[in-house]
Short mmCIF file of C-alpha atoms in Angstrom, two decimals:
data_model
loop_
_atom_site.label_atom_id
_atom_site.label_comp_id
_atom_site.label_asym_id
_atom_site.label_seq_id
_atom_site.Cartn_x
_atom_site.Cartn_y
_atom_site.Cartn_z
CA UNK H 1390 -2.93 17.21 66.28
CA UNK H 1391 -0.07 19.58 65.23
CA UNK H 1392 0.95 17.67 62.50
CA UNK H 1393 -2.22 18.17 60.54
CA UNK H 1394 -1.91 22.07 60.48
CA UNK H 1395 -1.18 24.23 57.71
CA UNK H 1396 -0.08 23.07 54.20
CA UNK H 1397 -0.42 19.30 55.54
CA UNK H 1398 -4.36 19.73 56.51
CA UNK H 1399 -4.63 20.77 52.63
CA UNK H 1400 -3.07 18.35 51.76
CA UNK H 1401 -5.37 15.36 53.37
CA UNK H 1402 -8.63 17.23 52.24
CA UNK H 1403 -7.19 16.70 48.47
CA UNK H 1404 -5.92 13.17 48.74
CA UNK H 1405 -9.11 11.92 50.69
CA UNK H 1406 -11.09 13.03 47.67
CA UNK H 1407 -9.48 10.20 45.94
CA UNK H 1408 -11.39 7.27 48.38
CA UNK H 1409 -14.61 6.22 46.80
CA UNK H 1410 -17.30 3.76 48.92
CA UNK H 1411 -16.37 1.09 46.31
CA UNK H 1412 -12.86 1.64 48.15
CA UNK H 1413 -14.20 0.75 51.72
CA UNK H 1414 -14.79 -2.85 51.58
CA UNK H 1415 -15.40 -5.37 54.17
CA UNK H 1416 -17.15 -6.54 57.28
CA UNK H 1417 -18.19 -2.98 58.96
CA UNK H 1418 -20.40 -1.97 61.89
CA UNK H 1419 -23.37 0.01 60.53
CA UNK H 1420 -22.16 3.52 62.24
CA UNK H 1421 -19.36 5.42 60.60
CA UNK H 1422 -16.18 7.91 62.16
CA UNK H 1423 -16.51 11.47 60.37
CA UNK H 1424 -13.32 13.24 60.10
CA UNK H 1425 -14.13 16.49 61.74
CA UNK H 1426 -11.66 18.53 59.76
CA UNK H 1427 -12.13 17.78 56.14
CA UNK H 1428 -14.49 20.50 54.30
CA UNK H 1429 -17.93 18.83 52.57
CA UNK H 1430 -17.05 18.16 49.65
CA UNK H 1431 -13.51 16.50 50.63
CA UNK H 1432 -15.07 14.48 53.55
CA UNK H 1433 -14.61 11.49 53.70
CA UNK H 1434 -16.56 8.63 55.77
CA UNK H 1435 -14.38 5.54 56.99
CA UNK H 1436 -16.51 2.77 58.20
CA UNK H 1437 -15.29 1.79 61.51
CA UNK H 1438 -15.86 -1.95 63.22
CA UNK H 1439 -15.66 -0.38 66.78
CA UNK H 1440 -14.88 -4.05 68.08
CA UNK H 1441 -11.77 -4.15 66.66
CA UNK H 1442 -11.05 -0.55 66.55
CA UNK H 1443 -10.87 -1.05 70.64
CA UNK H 1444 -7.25 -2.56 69.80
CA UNK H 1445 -5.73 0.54 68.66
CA UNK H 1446 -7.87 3.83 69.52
CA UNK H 1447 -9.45 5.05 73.16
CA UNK H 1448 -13.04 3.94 73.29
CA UNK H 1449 -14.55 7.43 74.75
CA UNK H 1450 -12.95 9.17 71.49
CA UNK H 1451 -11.21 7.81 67.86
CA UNK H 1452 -7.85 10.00 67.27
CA UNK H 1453 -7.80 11.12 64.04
CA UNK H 1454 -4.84 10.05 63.25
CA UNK H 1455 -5.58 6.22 64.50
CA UNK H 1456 -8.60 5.99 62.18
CA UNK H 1457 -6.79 7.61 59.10
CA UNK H 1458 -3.77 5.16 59.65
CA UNK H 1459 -5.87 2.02 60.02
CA UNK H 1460 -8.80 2.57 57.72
CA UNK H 1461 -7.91 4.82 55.19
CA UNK H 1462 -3.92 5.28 54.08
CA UNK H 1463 -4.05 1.49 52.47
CA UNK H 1464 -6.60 2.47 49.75
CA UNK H 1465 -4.12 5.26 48.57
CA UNK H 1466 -1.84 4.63 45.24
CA UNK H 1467 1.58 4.95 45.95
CA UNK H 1468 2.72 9.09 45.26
CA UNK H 1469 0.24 10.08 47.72
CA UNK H 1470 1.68 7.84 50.39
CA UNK H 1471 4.85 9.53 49.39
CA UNK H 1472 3.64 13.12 49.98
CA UNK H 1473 2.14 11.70 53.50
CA UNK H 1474 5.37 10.68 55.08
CA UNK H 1475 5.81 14.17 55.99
CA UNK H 1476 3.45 14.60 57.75
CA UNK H 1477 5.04 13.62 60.68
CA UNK H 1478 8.14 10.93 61.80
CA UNK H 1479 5.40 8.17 62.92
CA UNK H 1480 3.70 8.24 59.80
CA UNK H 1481 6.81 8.25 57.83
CA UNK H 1482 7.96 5.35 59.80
CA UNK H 1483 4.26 3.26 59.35
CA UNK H 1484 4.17 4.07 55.45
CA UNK H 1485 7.76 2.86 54.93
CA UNK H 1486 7.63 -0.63 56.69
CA UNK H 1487 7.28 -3.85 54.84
CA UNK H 1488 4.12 -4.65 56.45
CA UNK H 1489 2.54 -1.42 55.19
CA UNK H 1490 3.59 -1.89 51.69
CA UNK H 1491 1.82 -5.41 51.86
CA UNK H 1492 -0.96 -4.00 52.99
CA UNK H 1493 -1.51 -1.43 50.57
CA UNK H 1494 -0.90 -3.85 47.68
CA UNK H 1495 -3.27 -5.76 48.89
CA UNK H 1496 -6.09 -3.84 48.65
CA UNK H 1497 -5.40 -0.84 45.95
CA UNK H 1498 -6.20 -2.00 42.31
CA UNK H 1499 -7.22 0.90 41.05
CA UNK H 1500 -5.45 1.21 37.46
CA UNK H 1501 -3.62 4.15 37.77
CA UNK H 1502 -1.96 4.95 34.04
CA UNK H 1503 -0.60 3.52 31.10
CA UNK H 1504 2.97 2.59 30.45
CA UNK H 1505 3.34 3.09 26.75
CA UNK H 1506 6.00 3.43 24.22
CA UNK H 1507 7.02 4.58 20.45
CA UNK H 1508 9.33 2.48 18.57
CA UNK H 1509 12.85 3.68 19.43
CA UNK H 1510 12.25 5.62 22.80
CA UNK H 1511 11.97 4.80 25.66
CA UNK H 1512 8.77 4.12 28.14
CA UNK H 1513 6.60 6.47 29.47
CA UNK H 1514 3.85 7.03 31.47
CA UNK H 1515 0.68 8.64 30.99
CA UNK H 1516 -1.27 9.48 34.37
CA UNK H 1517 -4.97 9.72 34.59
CA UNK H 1518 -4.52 11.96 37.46
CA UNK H 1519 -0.77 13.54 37.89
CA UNK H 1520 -1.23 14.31 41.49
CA UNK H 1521 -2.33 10.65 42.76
CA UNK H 1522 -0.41 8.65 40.80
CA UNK H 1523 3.48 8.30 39.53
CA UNK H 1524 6.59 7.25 39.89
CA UNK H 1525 10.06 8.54 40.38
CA UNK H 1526 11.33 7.03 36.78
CA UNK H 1527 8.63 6.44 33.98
CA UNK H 1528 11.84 6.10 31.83
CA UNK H 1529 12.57 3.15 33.70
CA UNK H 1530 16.10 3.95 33.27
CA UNK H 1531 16.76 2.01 36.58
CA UNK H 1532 16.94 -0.93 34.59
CA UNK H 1533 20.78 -2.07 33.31
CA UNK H 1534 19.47 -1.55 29.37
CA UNK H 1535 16.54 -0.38 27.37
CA UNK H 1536 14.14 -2.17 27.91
CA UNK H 1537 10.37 -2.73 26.34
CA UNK H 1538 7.83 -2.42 28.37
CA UNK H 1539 5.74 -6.05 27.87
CA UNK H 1540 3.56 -6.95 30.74
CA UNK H 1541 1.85 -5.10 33.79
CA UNK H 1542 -0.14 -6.72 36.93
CA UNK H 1543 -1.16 -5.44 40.35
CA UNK H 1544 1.80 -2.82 40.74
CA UNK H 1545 4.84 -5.14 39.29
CA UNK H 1546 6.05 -4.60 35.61
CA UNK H 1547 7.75 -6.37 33.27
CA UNK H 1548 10.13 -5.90 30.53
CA UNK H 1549 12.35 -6.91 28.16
CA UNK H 1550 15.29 -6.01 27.04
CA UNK H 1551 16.28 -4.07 23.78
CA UNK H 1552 19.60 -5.84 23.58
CA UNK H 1553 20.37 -8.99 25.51
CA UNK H 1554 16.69 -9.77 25.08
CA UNK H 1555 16.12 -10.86 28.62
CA UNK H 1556 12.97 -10.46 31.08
CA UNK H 1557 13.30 -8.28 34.25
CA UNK H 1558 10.25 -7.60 36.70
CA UNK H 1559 10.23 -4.12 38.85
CA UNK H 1560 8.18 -2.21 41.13
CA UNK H 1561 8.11 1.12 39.23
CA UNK H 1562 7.47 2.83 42.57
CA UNK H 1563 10.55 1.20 44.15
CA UNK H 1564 12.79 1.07 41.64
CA UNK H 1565 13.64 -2.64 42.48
CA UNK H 1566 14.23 -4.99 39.81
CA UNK H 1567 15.19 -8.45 39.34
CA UNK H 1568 16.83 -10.40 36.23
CA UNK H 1569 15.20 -13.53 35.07
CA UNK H 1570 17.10 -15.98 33.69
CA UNK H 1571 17.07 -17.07 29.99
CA UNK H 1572 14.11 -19.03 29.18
CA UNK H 1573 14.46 -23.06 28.07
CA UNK H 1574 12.67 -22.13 24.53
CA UNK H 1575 13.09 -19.05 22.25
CA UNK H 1576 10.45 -16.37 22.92
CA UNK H 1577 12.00 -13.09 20.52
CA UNK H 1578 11.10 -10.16 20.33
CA UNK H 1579 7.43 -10.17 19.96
CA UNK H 1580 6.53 -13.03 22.38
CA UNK H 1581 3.13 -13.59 24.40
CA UNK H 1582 3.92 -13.24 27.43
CA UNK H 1583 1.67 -12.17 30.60
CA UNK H 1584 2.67 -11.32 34.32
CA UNK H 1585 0.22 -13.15 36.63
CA UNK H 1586 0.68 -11.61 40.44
CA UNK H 1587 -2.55 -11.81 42.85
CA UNK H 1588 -1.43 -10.04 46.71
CA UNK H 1589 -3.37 -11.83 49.65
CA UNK H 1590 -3.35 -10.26 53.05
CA UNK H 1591 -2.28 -13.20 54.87
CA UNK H 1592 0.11 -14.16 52.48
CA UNK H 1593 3.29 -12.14 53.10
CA UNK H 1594 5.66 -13.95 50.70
CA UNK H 1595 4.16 -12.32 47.19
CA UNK H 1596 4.66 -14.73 44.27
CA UNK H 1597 4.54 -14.07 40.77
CA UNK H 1598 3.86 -16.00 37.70
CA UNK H 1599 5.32 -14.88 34.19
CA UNK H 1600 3.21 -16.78 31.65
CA UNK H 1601 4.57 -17.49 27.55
CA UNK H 1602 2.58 -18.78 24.73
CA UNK H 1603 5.66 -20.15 22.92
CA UNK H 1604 5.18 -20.70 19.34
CA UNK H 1605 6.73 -21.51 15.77
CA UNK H 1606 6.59 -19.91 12.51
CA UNK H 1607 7.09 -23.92 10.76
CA UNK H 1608 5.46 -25.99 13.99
CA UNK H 1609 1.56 -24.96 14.26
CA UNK H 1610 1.22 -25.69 18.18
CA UNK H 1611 1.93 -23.56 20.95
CA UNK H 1612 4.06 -24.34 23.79
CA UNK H 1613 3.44 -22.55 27.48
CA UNK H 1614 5.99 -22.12 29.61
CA UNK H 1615 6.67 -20.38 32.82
CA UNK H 1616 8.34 -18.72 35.64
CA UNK H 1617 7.41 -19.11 39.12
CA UNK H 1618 9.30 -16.62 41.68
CA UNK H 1619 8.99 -19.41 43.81
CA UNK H 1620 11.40 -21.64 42.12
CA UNK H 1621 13.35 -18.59 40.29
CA UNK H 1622 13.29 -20.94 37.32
CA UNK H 1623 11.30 -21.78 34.07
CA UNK H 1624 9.98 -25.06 33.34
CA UNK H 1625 7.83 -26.03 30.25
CA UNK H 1626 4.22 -27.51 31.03
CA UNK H 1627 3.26 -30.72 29.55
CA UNK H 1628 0.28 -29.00 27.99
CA UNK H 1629 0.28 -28.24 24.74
CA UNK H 1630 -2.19 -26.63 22.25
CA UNK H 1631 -2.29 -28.41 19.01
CA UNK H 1632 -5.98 -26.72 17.71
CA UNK H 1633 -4.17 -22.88 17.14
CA UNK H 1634 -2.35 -21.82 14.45
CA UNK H 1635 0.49 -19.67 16.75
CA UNK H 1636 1.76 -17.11 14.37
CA UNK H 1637 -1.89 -15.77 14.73
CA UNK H 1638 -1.29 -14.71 18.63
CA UNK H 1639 -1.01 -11.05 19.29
CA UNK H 1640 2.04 -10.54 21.68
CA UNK H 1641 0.17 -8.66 24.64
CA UNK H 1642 -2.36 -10.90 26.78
CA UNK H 1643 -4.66 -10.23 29.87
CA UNK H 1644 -4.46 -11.99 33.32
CA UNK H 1645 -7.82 -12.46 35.35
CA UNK H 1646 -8.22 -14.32 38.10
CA UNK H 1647 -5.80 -16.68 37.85
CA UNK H 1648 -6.14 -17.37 33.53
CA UNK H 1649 -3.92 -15.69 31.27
CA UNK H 1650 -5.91 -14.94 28.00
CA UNK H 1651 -4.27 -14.43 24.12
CA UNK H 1652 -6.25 -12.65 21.56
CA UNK H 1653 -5.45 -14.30 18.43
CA UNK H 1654 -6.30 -13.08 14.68
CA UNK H 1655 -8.08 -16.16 13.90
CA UNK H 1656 -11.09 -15.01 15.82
CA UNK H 1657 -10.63 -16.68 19.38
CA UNK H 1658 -9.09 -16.27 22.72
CA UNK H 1659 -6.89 -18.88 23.93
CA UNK H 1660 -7.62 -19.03 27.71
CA UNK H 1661 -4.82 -20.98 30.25
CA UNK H 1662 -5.70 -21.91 33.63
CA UNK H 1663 -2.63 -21.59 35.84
CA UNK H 1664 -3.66 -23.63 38.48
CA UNK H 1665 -5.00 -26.78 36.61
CA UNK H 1666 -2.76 -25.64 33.15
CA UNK H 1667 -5.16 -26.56 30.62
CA UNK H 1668 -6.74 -24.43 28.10
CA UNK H 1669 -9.17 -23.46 26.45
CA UNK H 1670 -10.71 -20.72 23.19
CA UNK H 1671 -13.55 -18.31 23.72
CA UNK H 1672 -15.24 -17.30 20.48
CA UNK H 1673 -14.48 -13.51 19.83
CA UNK H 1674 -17.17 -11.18 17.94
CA UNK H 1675 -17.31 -11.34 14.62
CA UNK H 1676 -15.30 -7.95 12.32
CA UNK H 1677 -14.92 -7.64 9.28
CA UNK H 1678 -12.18 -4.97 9.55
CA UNK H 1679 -9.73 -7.25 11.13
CA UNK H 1680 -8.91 -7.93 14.99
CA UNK H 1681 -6.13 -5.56 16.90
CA UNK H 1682 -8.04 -2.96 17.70
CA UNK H 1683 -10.44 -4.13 20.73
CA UNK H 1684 -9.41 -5.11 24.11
CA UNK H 1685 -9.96 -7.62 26.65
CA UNK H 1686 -10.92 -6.12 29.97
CA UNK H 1687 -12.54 -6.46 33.66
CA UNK H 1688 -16.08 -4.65 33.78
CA UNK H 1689 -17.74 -5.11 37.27
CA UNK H 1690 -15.65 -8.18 38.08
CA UNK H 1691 -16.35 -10.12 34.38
CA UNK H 1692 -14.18 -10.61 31.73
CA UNK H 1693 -15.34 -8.62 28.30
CA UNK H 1694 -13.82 -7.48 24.76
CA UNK H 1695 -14.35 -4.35 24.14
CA UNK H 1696 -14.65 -4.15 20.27
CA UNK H 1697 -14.76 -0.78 18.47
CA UNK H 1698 -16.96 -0.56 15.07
CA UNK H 1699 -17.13 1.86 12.41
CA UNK H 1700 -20.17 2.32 10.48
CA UNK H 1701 -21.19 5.12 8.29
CA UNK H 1702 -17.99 7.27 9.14
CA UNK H 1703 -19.41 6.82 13.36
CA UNK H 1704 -17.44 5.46 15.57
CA UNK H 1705 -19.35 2.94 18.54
CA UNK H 1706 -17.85 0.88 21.22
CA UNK H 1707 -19.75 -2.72 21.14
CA UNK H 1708 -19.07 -4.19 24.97
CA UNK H 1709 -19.04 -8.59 24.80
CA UNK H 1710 -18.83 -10.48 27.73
CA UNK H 1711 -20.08 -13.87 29.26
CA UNK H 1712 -18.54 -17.24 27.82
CA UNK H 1713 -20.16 -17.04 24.38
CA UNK H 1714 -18.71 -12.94 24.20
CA UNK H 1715 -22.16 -11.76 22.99
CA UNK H 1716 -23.19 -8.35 23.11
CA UNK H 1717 -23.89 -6.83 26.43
CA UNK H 1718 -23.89 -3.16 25.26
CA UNK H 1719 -23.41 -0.27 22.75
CA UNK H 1720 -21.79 3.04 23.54
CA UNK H 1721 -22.33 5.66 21.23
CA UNK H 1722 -19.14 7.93 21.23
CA UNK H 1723 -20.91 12.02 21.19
CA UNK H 1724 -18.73 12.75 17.85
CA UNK H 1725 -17.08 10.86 14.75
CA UNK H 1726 -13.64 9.51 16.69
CA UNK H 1727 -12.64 7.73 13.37
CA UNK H 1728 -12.26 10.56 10.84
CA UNK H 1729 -11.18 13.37 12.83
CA UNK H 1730 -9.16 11.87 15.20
CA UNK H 1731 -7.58 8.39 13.43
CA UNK H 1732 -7.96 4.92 14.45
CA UNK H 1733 -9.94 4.24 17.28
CA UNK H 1734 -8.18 1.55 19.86
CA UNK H 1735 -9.46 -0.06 23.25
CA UNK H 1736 -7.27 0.33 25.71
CA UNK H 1737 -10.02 -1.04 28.69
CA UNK H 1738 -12.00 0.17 31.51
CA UNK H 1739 -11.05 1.64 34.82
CA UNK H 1740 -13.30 1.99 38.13
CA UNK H 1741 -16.08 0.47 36.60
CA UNK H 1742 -17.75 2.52 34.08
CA UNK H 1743 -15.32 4.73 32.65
CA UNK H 1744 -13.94 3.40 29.05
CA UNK H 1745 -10.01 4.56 27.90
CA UNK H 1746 -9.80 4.82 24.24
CA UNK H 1747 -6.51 5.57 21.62
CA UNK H 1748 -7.88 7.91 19.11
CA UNK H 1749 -4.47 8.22 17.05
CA UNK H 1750 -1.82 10.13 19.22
CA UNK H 1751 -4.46 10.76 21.89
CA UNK H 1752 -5.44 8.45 24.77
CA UNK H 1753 -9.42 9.74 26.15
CA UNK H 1754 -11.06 8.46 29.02
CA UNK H 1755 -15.32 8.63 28.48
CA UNK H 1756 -17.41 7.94 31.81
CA UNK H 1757 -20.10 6.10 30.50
CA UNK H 1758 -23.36 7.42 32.84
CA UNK H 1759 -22.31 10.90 32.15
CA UNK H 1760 -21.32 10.58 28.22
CA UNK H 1761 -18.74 12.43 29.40
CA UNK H 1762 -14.98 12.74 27.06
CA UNK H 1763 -11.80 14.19 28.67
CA UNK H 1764 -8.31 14.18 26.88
CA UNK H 1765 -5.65 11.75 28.82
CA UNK H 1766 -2.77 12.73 27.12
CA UNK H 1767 -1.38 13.49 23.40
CA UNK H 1768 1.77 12.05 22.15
CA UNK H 1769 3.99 14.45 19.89
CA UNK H 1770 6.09 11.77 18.07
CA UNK H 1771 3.69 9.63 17.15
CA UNK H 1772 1.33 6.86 17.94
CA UNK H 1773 2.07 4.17 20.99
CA UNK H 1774 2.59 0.49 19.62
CA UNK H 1775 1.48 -0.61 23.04
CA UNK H 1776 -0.30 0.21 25.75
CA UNK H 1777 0.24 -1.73 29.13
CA UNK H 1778 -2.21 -0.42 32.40
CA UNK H 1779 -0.50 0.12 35.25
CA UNK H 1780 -1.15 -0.17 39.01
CA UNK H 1781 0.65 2.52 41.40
CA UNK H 1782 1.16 0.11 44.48
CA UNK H 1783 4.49 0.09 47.05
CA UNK H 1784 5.10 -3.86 46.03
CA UNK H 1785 8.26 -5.34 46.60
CA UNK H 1786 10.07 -7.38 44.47
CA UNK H 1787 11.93 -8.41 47.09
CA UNK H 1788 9.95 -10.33 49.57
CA UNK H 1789 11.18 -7.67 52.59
CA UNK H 1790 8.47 -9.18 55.15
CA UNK H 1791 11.04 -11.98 54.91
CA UNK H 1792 14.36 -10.54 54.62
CA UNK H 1793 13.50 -8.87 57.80
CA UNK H 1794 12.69 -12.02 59.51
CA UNK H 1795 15.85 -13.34 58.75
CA UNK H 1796 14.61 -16.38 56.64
CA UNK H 1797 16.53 -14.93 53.65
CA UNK H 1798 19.98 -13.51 53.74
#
């Protein structure tokens, strides 16, 4: 166990911190594998299934590094894989193949950061922990032109281009991209558009979807048409929505298992299924102060809006969810966000229960059980027009399970 000495044993007991029990998912045997070496408060406890574990450790005794490698390294975000390829030549070699990358994409959602970005400069990245998650270029500056930053999903990102207004989708980590090609309708600058991308273990060639709510300033309908990396081509569906005034849809959607959903300024949520493409409106909450500000979100596995409120100078964070969006909860922010700080924004919900907010140039995260506020990140030259979550995975955008199978050349 050499390679775990010294600055690398360190190293482990920080990272494992990360892995939560929410993390270890599954079918497990009721006993668990504790890592011997990790210090109490950085232990960690894999659950082991001892049947199958018989396939790659020695049944008097677990190695260490076995159980790490096929438990554990797959619920890591991306940079901290990074740092672990030194710890030795095998694990550089296991966290580097195809299959790996799969893996880990598979089964770490965690939202990691937001990608946002001022009018005239280019993307950034804010980190909700700087040393678990990153990337080698928040710039993107990879890319062949300035790009905006439009869509996010499951570790792949995509933009659009300053200039030749074009779409490309990338894997941040990576730094692979690929250029669409031009759409059959005219999106602009400011067009809907959502990144649909689900990873399945068993399903090694990882499609995406790149859904636009096409619409026109003197035609009230809205058009949807998409990209499938299957095809590498756009097509137009035959559905159309004739009951929403277009010019009311705000450019940045959500995607949720497997419907892309539009927040509109008329009230509603246009909802598209992607498998059946039809649609559908949810009714959102009532504001008198205009919609842009709330959110659309995953709490616990559910889609809600989270809708801030000012009343009496107090800013409070009103949580909707179900099909009707009525009120599931209130959360009282400890001090008044609106006056001191500016305009309060939603910007969702990570891990459950803790709630990221835009309070003018800051971005705040508050964990909910513990009323508990910590600054994100403040932004010198001014407020972000968007903010896009982000997903620190090791997906490919190009399909190398494949390539290496020699089924693509």
């Amino acid at each position: 166990m050499a390679d775990f000495e010294g600055n690398n044993r360190e190293t482990l007991e920080d990272d494992f911190c990360l892995l939560e029990d929410s993390d270890l998912e599954g079918d497990v045997d009721e006993r668990f594998y504790e890592l011997p070496i990790l210090s109490p408060k950085a232990k960690a406890r894999i659950p082991v299934d001892y049947n199958k574990a018989l396939k790659y450790v020695d049944r008097k005794e677990a190695g260490l590094e076995d159980v790490l490698r096929d438990h554990a390294l797959h619920l890591l975000p991306a940079k901290t894989l990074f740092r672990f390829k030194t710890v030795s030549r095998r694990w550089d070699q296991w966290i580097s193949s195809p299959l790996f990358a799969h893996r880990q994409t598979t089964y770490f959602k965690n939202v990691s950061g937001l990608f946002c970005q001022v009018a005239d400069h280019s993307p950034s990245f804010i980190s909700f922990s700087q040393d678990a998650y990153g990337m080698p270029d928040p710039s993107l500056s990879f890319l062949p032109e300035p790009v905006k930053v439009r869509s996010s999903c499951n570790g792949l990102v995509c933009c659009q281009g300053i200039e030749e207004d074009t779409y490309y989708i990338c894997s941040p980590v990576t730094k692979e991209w690929k250029k669409l090609p031009r759409p059959n309708l005219y999106h602009g600058a400011k067009a809907a558009v959502v990144l649909a991308f689900e990873p399945y273990l068993l399903n090694f060639n990882e499609s995406y979807e790149l859904v636009c709510a096409v619409t026109f300033s003197d035609y009230p309908v809205v058009y949807f048409e998409i990209y499938s990396s299957r095809s590498s081509s756009w097509r137009v569906s035959d559905t159309i929505c004739y009951e929403l005034d277009g010019s009311g849809l705000h450019d940045g959607g959500y995607y949720m298992k497997g419907v892309v959903h539009w927040e509109s300024s008329s009230g509603v949520i246009l909802a598209f299924g992607l498998r059946d493409e039809q649609y559908g409106f949810l009714s959102l909450p009532a504001n008198d102060e205009g919609y842009g500000n709330g959110a659309l979100a995953m709490k616990h596995g559910e889609l809600c809006y989270i809708q801030p409120r000012y009343q009496d100078n107090v800013c409070t964070i009103n949580i909707h969810g179900n099909m009707d969006m009525s009120l599931k909860s209130v959360i009282n922010l400890p001090y008044d966000a609106g006056s001191t700080f500016g305009v309060c924004r939603a910007l969702g919900f990570i891990n459950g229960d803790i709630l990221i907010l835009g309070l003018g140039t800051m971005v705040i995260s508050y964990r909910v059980k513990e009323q508990k506020v910590e600054l994100i990140s403040q932004h010198e030259v001014g407020a972000c027009t968007r903010y896009i979550p982000y997903v620190n995975s090791l997906v490919s955008v190009r399909h190398p399970l494949i390539r290496d199978r020699g089924l693509i050349v």
